[in-house]
Coordinates of C-alpha atoms in Angstrom, one line a residue:
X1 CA 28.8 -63.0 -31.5
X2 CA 28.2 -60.3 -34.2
X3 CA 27.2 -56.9 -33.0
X4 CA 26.2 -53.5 -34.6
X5 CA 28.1 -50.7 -34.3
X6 CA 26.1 -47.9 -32.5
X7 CA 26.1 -45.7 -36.3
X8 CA 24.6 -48.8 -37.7
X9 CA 21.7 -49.8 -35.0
X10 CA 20.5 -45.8 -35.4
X11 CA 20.6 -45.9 -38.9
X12 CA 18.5 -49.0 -39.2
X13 CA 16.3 -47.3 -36.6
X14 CA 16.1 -44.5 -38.6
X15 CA 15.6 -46.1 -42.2
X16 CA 12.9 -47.9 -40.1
X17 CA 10.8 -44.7 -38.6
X18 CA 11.3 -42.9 -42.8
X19 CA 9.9 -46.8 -44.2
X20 CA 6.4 -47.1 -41.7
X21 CA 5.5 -43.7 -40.3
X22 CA 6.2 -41.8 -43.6
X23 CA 3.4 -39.2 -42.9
X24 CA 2.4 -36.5 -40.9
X25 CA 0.2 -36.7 -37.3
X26 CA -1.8 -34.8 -35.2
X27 CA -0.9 -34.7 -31.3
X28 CA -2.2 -33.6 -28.9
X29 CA -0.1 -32.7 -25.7
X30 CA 1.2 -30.0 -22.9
X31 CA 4.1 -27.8 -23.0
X32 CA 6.6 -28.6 -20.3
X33 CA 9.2 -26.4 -21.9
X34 CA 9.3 -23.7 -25.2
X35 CA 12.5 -21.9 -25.8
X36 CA 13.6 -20.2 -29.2
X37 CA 17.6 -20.2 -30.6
X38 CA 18.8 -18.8 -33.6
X39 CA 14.4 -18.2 -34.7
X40 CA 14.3 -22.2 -34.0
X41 CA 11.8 -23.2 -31.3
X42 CA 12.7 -26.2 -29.2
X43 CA 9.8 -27.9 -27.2
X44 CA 9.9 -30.5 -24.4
X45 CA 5.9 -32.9 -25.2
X46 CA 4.6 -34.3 -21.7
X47 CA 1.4 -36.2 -21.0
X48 CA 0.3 -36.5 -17.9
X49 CA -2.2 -38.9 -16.0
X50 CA -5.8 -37.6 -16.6
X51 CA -6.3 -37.1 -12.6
X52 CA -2.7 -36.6 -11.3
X53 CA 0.4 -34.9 -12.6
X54 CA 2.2 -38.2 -13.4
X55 CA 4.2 -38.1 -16.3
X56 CA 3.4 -41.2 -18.3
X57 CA 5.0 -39.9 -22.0
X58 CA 7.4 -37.5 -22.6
X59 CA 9.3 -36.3 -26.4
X60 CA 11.1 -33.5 -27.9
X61 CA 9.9 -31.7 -30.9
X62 CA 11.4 -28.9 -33.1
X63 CA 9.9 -26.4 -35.5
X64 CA 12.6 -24.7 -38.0
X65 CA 13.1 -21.2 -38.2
X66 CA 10.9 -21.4 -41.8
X67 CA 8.1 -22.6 -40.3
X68 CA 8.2 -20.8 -36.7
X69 CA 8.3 -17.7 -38.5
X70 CA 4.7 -18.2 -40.1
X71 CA 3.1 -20.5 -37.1
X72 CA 4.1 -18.6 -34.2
X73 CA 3.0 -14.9 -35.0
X74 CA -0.2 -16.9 -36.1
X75 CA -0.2 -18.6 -32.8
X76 CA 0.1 -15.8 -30.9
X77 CA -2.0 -13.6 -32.8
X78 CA -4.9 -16.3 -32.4
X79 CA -4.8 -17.0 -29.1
X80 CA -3.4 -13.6 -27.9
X81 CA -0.5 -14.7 -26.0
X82 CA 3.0 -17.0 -27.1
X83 CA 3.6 -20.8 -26.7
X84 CA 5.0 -21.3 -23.1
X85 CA 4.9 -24.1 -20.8
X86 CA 1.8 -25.4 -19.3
X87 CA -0.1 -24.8 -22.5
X88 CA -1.8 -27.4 -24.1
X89 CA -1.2 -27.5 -28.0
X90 CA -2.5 -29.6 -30.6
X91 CA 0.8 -30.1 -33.3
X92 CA 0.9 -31.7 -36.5
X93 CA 4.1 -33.5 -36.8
X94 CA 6.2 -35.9 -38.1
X95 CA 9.1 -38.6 -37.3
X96 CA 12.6 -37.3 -37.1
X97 CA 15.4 -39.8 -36.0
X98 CA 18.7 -38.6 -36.5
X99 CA 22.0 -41.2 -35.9
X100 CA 23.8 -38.7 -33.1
X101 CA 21.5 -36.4 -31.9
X102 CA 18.3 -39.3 -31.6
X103 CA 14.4 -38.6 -31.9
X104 CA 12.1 -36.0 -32.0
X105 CA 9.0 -34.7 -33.7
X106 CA 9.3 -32.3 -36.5
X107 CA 6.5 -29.6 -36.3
X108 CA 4.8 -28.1 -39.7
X109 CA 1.9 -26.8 -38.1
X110 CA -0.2 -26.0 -35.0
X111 CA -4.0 -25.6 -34.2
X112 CA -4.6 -22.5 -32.1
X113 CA -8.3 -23.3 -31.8
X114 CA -7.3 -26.4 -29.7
X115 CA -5.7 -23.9 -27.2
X116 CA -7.8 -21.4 -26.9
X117 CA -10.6 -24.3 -26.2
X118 CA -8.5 -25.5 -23.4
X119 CA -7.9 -22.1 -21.9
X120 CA -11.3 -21.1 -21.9
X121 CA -12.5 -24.9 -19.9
X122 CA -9.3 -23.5 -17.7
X123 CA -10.7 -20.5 -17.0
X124 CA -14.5 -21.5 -16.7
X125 CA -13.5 -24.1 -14.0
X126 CA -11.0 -21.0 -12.1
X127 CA -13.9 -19.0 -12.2
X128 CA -16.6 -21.9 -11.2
X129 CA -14.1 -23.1 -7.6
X130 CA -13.6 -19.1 -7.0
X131 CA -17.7 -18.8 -6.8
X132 CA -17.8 -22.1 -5.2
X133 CA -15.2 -20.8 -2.6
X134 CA -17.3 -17.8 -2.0
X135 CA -14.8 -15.3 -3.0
X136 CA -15.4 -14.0 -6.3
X137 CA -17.4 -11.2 -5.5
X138 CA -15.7 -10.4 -2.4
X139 CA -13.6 -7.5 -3.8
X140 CA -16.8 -5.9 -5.0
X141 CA -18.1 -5.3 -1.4
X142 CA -15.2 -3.2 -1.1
X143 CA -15.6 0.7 -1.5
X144 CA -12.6 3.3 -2.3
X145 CA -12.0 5.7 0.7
X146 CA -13.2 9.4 -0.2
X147 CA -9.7 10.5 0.5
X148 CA -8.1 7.9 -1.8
X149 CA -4.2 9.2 -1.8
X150 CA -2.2 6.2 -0.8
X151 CA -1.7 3.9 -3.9
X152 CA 0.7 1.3 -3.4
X153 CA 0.9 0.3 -7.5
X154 CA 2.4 -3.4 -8.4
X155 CA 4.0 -2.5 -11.7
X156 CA 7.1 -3.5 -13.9
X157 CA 9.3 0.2 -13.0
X158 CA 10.6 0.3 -16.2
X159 CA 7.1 -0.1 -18.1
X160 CA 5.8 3.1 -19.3
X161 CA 2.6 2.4 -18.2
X162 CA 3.8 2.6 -14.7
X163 CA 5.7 6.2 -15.5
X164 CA 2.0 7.3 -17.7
X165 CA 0.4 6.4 -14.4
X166 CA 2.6 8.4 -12.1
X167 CA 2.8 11.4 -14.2
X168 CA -0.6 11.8 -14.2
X169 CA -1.3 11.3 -10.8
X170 CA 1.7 14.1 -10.0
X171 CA -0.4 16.5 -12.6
X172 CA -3.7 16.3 -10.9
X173 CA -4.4 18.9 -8.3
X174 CA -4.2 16.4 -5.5
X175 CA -1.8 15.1 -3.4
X176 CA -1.5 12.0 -4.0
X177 CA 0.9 9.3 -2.7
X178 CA 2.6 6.1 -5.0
X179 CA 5.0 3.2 -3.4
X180 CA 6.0 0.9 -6.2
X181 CA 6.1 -2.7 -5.1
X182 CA 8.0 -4.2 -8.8
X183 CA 6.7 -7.0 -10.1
X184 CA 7.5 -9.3 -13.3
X185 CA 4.3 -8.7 -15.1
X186 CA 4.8 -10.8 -18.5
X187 CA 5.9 -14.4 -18.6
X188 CA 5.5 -17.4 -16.8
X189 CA 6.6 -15.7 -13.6
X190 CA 3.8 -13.4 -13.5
X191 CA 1.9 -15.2 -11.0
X192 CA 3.9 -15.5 -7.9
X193 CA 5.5 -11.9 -8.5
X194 CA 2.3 -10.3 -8.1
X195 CA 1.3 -12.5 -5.1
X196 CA 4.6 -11.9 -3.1
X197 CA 4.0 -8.0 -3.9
X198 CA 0.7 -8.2 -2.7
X199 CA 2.2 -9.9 0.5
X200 CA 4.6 -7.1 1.1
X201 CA 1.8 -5.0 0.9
X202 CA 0.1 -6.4 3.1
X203 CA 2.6 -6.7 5.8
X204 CA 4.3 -2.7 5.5
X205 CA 0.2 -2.0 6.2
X206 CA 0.3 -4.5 9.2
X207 CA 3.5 -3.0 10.4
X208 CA 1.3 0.1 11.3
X209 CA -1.2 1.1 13.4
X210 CA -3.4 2.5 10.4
X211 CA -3.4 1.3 6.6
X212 CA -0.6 3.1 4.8
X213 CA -2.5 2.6 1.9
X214 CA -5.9 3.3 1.1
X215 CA -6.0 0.8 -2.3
X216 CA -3.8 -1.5 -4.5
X217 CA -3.4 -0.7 -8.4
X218 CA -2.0 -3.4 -10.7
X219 CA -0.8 -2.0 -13.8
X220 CA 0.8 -3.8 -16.6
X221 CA 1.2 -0.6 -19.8
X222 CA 4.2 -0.4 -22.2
X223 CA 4.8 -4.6 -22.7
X224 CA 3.4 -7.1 -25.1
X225 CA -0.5 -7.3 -25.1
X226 CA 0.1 -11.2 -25.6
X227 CA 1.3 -13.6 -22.6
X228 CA -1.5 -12.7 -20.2
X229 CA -2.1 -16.3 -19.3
X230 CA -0.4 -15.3 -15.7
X231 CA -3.5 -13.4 -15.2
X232 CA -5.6 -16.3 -15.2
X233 CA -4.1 -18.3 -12.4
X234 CA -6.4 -19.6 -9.4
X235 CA -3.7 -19.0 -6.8
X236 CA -3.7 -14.8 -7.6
X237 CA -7.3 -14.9 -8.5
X238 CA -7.6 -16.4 -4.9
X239 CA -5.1 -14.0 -3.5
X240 CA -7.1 -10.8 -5.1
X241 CA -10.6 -11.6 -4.2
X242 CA -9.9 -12.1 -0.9
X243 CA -7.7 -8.9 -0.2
X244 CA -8.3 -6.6 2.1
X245 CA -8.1 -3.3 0.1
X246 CA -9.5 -2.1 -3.2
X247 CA -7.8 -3.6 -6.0
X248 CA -7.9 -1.2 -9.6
X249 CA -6.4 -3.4 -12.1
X250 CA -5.0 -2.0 -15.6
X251 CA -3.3 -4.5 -17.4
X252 CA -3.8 -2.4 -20.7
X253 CA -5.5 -5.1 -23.3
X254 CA -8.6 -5.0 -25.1
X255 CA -9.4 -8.8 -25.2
X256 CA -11.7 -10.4 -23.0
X257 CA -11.3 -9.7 -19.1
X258 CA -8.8 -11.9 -17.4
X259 CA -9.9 -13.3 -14.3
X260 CA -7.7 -10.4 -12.2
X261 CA -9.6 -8.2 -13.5
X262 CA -12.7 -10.4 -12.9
X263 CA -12.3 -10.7 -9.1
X264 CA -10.5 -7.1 -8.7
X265 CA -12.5 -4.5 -7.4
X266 CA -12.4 -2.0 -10.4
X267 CA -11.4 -3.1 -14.1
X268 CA -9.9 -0.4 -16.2
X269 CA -7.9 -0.9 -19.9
X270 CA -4.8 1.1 -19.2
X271 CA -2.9 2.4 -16.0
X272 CA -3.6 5.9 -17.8
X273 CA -7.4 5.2 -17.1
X274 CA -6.4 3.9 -13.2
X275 CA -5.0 7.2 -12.9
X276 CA -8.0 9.2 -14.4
X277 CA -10.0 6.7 -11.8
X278 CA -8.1 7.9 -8.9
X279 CA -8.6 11.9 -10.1
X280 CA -12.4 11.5 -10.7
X281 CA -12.7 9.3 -7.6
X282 CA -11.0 12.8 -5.8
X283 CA -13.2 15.3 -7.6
X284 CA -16.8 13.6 -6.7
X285 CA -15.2 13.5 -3.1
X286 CA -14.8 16.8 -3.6
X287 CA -17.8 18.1 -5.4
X288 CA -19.5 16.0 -2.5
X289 CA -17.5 17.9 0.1
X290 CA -18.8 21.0 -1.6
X291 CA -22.4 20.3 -2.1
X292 CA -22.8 19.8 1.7
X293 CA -20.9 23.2 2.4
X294 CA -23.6 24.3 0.3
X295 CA -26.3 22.7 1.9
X296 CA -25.3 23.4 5.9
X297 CA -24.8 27.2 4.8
X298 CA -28.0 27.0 2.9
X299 CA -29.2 25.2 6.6
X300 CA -27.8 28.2 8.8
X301 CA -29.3 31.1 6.4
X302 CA -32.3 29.5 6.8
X303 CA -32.3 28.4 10.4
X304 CA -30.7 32.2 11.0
X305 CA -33.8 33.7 9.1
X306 CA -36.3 31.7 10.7
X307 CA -35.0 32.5 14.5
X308 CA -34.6 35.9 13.7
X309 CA -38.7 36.2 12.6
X310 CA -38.9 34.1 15.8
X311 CA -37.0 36.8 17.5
X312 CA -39.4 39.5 16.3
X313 CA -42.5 37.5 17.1
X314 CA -41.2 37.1 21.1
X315 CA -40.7 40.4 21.0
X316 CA -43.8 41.9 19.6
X317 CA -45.3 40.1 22.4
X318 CA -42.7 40.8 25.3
X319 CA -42.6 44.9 24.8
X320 CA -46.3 45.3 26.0
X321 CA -46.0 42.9 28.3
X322 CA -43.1 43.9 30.2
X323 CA -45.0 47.6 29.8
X324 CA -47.6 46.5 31.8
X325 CA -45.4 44.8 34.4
X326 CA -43.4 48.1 34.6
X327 CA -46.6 50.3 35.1
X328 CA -48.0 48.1 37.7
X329 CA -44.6 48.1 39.7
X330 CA -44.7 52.0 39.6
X331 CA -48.7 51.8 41.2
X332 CA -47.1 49.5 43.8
X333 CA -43.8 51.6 44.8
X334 CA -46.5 54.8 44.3
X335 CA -48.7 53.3 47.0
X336 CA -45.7 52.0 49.3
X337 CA -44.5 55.7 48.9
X338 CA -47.5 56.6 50.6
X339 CA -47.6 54.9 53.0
X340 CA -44.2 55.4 54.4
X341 CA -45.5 59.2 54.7
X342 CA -48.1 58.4 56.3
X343 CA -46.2 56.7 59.2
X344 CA -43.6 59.5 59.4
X345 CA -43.0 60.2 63.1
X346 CA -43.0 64.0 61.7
X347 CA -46.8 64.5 61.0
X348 CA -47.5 62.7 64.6
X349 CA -45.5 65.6 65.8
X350 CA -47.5 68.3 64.0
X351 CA -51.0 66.9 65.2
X352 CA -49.7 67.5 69.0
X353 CA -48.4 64.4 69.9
X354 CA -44.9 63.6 71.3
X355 CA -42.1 61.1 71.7
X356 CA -40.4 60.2 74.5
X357 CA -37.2 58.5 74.4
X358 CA -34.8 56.4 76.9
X359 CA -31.3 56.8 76.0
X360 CA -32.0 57.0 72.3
X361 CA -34.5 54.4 72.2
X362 CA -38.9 55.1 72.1
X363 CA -39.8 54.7 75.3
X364 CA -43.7 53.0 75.4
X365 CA -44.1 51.9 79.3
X366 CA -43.4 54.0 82.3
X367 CA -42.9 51.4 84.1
X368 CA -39.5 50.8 82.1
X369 CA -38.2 54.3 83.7
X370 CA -37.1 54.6 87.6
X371 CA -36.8 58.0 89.4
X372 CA -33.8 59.9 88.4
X373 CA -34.0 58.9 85.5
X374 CA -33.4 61.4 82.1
X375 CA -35.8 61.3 79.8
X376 CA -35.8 63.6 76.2
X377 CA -39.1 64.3 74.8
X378 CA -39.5 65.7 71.1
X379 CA -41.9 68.1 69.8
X380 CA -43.6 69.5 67.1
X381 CA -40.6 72.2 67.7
X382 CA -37.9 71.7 69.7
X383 CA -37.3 69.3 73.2
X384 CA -37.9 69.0 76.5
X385 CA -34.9 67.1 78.8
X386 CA -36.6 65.6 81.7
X387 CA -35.9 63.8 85.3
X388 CA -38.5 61.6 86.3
X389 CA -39.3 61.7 90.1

């Protein structure tokens, strides 16, 4: 029996793909991996089942570094953010079989339209199960404490963002507290980073008996302002909304709002702006602390004012009062004065009469008195000792 060698069967399958698909498609499929070499980009096609995530067709496909270098700067500058996996990409393409290293689709061009249609259906139907859920205004029912100083901040350390955000907070007048919890905040990781910061968040506050922190800031400043597709994930949007503290978000981009910032409590462009949030946030706190100093000593002047006219009035009609009271107390010790002179034993004595006594005591009933006994009588002047028989 005659066989081919291997060299020969590729060739023919080869001269066959250059002989009946000599032209270039358009195709439309998901990214299931994106990886540049040498300014080359490799990409691994997948299509999956419309209602599952079955694989049912699968290719490789390559774009040379002299087309890359127009279509993916164009890419990215289109849709705001790189070719990475999970995207969906319309490519236009063409056949490539090569004897040892076997098929894939050469790229020439991409539509960045097509993308950004499919991201924004992805992000209408995030944003449609999150209101469905009941969760995407939760955040918004949540106020900043006046004394906002604790700030646990989710932040790449080595962005500059995260050190513009610090500095700033050090500079203001306050005394404000930062803990980093680091997170990857550009790539495909982006997601679960900030959720599993969030969680440790979370759980250094449940470790205590009060909140060590009084809000959450997620800042992103000093990377790329493409790749912000991580922000648009259902599983953090569901994680934010639903978080117990004030979220201030400050992924630094001008494009539309990603749905973080969406379901966060406060939405601000840069962590530089966070940090001026924070500051003003402190000095309505305190302007409000000072208006009501104002107001309770406004209070008291007045209150003092109004008791001390109060005060006067009383006593306007006290003083006569308590004149009268003390002139008719004088009449009534006057006339008790008098009348204890007029029952002095002393002006009996005078008009003639006497006063016998007993053994000190006023005697009033002979009868009381047996013969023998002493008896001392008193006088106008002097007194008579005498025995009664």
């Amino acid at each position: 029996m005659d066989a081919y060698s291997l060299l020969e069967l590729n060739s023919m399958v080869r001269q066959s793909i250059e002989h009946t698909m000599n032209q270039e498609y358009w195709v439309e499929a998901e990214l299931s991996e994106c990886r540049e070499n040498r300014g080359h980009c490799f990409m691994e096609l997948i299509q999956k089942e419309e209602h599952s995530n079955t694989p049912i067709a699968r290719a490789s496909a390559k774009c040379w570094q002299s087309t890359w270098g127009m279509i993916g700067p164009y890419f990215e500058r289109t849709t705001g953010q790189p070719l990475h996996t999970g995207l969906k990409v319309r490519l236009q393409v063409y056949p490539q079989f090569h004897e040892a290293y076997g098929f894939s689709w050469i790229i020439t061009d991409i539509d960045p339209t097509f993308t950004l249609g499919d991201m924004a259906r992805r992000r209408q139907e995030i944003i449609r199960q999150l209101k469905e859920e009941g969760i995407f205004d939760l955040q918004k029912d949540l106020t900043l404490p006046l004394f906002c100083l604790n700030i646990a901040v989710i932040s790449s350390q080595s962005a500059a963002g995260y050190g513009d955000f610090v500095n700033q907070l050090a500079d203001s007048p306050y005394d404000f507290h930062t803990q980093l919890f680091p997170a990857i905040m550009q790539g495909e990781q982006v997601e679960e980073s900030i959720i599993q910061a969030l969680n440790a968040i979370y759980n250094s506050c449940a470790n205590q008996q009060t909140s060590a922190f009084d809000c959450v800031v997620i800042i992103r400043g000093g990377g790329a302002t493409a790749d912000l597709s991580g922000f648009d994930a259902l599983q953090l949007a569901e994680n934010v909304a639903q978080y117990p503290l004030p979220i201030i978000t400050g992924i630094g981009h001008d494009r539309d709002e990603s749905i973080l910032d969406m379901v966060s409590n406060t939405r601000v462009k840069t962590p530089t702006a966070a940090a001026q949030l924070l500051i003003s946030h402190l000095d309505s706190t305190a302007l409000r602390i000072d208006t009501c100093g104002e107001r309770i000593n406004t209070f008291f002047s007045l209150l003092k004012t109004r008791e001390e006219a109060r005060i006067d009035k009383l006593s306007s009609y006290l003083s006569p009062l308590i004149f009268h009271l003390l002139e008719r107390e004088q009449h009534k010790l006057e006339m008790l004065e008098q009348r204890a002179k007029a029952l002095d034993p002393a002006l009996l004595l005078k008009r003639g009469y006497s006063i016998t006594l007993h053994n000190g005591h006023l005697l009033r009933n002979a009868a009381e008195v047996k013969p023998g006994t002493e008896l001392e009588t008193r006088l106008e002047q002097g007194t008579i000792i005498s025995i009664v028989k």
